[in-house]
XYZ file of N, CA, C and O in Angstrom:
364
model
N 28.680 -3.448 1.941
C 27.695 -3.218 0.896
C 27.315 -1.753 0.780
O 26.804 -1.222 -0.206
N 27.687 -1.088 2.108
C 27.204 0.382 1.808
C 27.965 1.218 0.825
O 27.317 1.851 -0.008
N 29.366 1.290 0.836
C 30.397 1.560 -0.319
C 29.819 1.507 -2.124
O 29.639 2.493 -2.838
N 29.608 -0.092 -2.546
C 29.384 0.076 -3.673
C 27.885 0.676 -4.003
O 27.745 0.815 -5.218
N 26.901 1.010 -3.355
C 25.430 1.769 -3.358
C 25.880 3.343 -3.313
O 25.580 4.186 -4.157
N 26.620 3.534 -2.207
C 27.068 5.141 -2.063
C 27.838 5.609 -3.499
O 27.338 6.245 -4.426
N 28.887 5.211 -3.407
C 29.888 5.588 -4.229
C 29.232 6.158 -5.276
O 29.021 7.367 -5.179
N 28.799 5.509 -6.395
C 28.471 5.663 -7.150
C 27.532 7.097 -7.514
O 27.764 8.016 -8.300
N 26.200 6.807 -6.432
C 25.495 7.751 -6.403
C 25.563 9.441 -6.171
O 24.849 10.366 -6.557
N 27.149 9.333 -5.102
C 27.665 10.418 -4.963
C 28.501 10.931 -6.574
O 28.265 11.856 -7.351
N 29.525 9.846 -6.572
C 29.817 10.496 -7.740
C 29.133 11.166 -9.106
O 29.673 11.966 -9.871
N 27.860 10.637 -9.186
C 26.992 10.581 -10.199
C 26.025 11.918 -10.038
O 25.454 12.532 -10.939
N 26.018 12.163 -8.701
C 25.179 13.873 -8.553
C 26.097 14.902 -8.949
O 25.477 15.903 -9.307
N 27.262 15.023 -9.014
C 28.520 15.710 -9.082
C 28.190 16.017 -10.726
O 28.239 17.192 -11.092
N 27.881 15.042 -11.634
C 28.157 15.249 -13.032
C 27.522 15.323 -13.695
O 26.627 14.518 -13.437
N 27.225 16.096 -14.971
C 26.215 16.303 -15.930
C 26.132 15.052 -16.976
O 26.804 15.211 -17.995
N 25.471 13.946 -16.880
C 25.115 12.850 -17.496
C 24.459 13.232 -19.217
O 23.717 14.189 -19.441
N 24.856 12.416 -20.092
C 24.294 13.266 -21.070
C 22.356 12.834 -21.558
O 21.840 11.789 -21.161
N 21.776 13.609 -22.218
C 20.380 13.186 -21.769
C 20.342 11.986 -23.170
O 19.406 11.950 -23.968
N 21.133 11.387 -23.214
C 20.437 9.598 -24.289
C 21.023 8.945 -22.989
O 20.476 7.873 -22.733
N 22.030 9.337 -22.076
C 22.625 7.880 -21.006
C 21.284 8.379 -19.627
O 20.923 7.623 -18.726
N 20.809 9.729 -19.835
C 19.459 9.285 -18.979
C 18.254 8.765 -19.674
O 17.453 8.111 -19.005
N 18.042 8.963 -20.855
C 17.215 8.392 -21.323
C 16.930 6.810 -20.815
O 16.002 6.275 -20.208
N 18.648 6.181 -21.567
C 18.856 4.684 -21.386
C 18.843 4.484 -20.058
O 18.039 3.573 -19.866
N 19.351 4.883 -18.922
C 18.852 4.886 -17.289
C 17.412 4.781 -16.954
O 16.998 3.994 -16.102
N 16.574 5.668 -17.704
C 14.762 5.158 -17.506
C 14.576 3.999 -17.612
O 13.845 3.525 -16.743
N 15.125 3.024 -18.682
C 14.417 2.130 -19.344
C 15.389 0.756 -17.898
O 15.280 -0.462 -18.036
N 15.881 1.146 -17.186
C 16.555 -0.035 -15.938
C 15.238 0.024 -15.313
O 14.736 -0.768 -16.111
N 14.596 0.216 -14.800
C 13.797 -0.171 -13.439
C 12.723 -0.962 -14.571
O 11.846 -1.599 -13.986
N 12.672 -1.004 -15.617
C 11.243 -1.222 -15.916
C 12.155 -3.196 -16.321
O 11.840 -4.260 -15.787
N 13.389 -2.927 -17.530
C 13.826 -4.152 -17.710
C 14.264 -5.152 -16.644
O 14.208 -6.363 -16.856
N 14.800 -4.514 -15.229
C 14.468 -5.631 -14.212
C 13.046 -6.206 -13.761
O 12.782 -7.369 -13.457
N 12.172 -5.061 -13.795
C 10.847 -5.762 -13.191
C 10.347 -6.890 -14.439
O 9.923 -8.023 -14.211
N 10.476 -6.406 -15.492
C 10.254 -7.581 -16.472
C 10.790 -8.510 -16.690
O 10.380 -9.427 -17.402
N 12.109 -8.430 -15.951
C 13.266 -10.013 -15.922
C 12.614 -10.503 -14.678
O 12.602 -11.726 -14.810
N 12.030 -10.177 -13.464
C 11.565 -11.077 -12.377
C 10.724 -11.385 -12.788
O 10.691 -12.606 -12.945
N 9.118 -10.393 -13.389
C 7.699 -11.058 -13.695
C 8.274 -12.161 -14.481
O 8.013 -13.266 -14.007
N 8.926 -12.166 -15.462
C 9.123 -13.292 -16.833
C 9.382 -14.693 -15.915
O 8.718 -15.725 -15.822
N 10.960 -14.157 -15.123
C 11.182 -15.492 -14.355
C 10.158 -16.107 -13.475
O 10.421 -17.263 -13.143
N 9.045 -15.602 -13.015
C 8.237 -16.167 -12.302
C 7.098 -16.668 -12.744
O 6.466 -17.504 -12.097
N 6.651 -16.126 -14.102
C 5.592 -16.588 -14.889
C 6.511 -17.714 -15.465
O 6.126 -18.778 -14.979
N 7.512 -17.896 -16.257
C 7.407 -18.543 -17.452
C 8.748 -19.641 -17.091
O 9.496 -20.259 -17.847
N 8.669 -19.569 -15.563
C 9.637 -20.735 -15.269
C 9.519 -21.382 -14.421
O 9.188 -20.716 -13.441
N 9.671 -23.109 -14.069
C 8.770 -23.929 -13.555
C 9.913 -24.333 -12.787
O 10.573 -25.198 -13.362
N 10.414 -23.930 -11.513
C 11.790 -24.729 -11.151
C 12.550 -24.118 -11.843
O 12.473 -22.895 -11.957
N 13.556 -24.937 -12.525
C 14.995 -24.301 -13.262
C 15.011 -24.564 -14.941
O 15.960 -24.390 -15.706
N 13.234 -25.184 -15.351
C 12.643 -25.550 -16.717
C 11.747 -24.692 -17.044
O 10.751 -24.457 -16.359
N 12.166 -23.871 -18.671
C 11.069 -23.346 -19.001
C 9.545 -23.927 -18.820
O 9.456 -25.122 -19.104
N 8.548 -23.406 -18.472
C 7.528 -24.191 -18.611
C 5.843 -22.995 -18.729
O 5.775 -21.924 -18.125
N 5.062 -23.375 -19.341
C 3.929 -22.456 -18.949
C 2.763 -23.201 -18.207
O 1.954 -22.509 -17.588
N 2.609 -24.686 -18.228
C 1.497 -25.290 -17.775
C 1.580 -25.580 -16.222
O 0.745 -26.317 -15.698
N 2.872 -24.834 -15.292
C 2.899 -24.572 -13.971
C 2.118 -23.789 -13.626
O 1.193 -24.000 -12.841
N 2.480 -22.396 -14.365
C 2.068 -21.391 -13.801
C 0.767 -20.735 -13.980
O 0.492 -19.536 -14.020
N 0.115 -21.650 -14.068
C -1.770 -21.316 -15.222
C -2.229 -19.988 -13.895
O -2.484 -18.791 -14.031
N -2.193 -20.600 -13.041
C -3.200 -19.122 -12.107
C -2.316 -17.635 -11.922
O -2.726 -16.520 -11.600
N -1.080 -18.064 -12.231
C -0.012 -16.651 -12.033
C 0.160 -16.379 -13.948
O 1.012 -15.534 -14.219
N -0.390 -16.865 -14.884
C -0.255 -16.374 -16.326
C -1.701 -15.296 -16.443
O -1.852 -14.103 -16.706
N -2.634 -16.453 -16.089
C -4.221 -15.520 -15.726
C -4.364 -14.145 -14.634
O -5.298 -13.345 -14.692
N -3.462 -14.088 -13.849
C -3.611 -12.668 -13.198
C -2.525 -12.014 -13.420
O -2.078 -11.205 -12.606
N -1.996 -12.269 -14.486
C -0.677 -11.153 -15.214
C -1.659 -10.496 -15.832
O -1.730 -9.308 -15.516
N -2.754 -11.033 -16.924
C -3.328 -9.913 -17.421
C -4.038 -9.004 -17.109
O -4.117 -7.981 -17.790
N -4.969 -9.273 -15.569
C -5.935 -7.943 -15.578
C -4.232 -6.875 -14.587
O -4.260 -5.649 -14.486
N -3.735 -7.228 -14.361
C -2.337 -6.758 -13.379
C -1.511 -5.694 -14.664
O -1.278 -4.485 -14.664
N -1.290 -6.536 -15.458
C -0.394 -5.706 -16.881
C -1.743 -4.616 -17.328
O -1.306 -3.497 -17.596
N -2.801 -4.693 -17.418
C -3.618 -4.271 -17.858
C -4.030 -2.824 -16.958
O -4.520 -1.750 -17.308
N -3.605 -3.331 -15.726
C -3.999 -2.145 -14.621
C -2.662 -1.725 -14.439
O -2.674 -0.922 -13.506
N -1.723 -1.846 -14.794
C 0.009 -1.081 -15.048
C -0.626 -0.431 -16.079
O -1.553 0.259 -15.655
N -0.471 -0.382 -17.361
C -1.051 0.063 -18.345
C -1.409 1.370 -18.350
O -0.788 2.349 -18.763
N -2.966 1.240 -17.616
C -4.012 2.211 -17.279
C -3.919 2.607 -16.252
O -5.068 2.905 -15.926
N -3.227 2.838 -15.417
C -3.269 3.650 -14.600
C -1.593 4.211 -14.472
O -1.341 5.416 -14.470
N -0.448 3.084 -14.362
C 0.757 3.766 -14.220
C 1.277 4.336 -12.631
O 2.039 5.224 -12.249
N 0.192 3.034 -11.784
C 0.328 3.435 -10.363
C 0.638 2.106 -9.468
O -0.286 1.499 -8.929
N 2.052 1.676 -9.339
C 2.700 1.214 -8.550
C 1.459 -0.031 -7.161
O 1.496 -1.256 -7.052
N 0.621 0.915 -6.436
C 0.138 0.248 -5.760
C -1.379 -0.015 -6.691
O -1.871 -1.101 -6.384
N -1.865 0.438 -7.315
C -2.957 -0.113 -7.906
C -2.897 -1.292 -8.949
O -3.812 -2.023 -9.328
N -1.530 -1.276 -9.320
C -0.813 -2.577 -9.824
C -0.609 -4.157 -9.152
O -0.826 -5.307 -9.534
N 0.021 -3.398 -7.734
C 0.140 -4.412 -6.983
C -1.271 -4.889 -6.240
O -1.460 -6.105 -6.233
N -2.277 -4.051 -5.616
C -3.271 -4.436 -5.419
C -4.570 -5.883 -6.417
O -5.093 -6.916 -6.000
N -4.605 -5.126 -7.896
C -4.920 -5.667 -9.002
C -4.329 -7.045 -9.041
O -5.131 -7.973 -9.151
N -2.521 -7.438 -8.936
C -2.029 -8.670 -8.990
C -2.833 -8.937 -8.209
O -3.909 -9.233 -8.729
N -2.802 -8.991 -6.584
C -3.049 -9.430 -5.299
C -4.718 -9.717 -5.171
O -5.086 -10.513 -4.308
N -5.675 -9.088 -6.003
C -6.886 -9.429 -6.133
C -7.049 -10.529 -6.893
O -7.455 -11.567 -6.372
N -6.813 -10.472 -7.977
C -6.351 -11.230 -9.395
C -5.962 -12.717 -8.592
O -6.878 -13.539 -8.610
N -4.888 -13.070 -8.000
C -4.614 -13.987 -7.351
C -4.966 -15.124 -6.544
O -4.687 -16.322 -6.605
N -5.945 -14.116 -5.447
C -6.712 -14.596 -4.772
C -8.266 -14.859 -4.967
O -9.097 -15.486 -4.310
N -8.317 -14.114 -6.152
C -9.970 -14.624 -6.571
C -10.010 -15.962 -7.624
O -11.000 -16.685 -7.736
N -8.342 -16.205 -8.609
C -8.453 -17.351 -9.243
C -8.043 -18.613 -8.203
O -7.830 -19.748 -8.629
N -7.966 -18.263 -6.822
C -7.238 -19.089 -6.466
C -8.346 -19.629 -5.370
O -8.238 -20.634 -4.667
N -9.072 -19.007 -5.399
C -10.378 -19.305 -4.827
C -11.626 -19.784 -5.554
O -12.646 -20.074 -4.929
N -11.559 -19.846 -6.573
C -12.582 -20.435 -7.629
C -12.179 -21.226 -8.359
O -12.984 -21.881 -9.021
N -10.854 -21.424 -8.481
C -10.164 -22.772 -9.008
C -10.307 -23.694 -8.418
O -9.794 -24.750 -8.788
């Protein structure tokens, strides 16, 4: 597994990339994190579903909301992790 991670990366410092294929390179880290949140909000097992996931739909928003506004990785994750445990404690 170390090969196909290296390779690439080496070859890729070597060369002047043009700036729309870095542009389109920004927009990867954000479309995977939005393919896991999606799969975990909006899928129940291996069935679309939304009436599973009621306490993980309710702390997407103050969580998306604190991505948003601030644009800070752990104040994101903190926010989910509060969010979570306070609906999950008053539910």
């Amino acid at each position: 597994t170390f090969i196909p991670r290296v390779l690439p990366l080496m070859v890729l410092t070597r060369l002047q990339l043009p700036e729309w294929f870095m542009r389109w390179l920004s927009y990867v880290p954000i479309a995977v994190m939005a393919a896991l949140i999606a799969q975990e909000l909006f899928l129940d097992g291996d069935r679309p579903s939304l009436a599973g996931n009621g306490i993980e739909l309710l702390a997407a928003v103050p969580t998306f909301l604190a991505a948003i506004r601030t644009k800070s990785l752990l104040a994101t994750v903190v926010t989910g992790i509060l969010a979570v445990m306070a609906l999950r404690f008053f539910a």
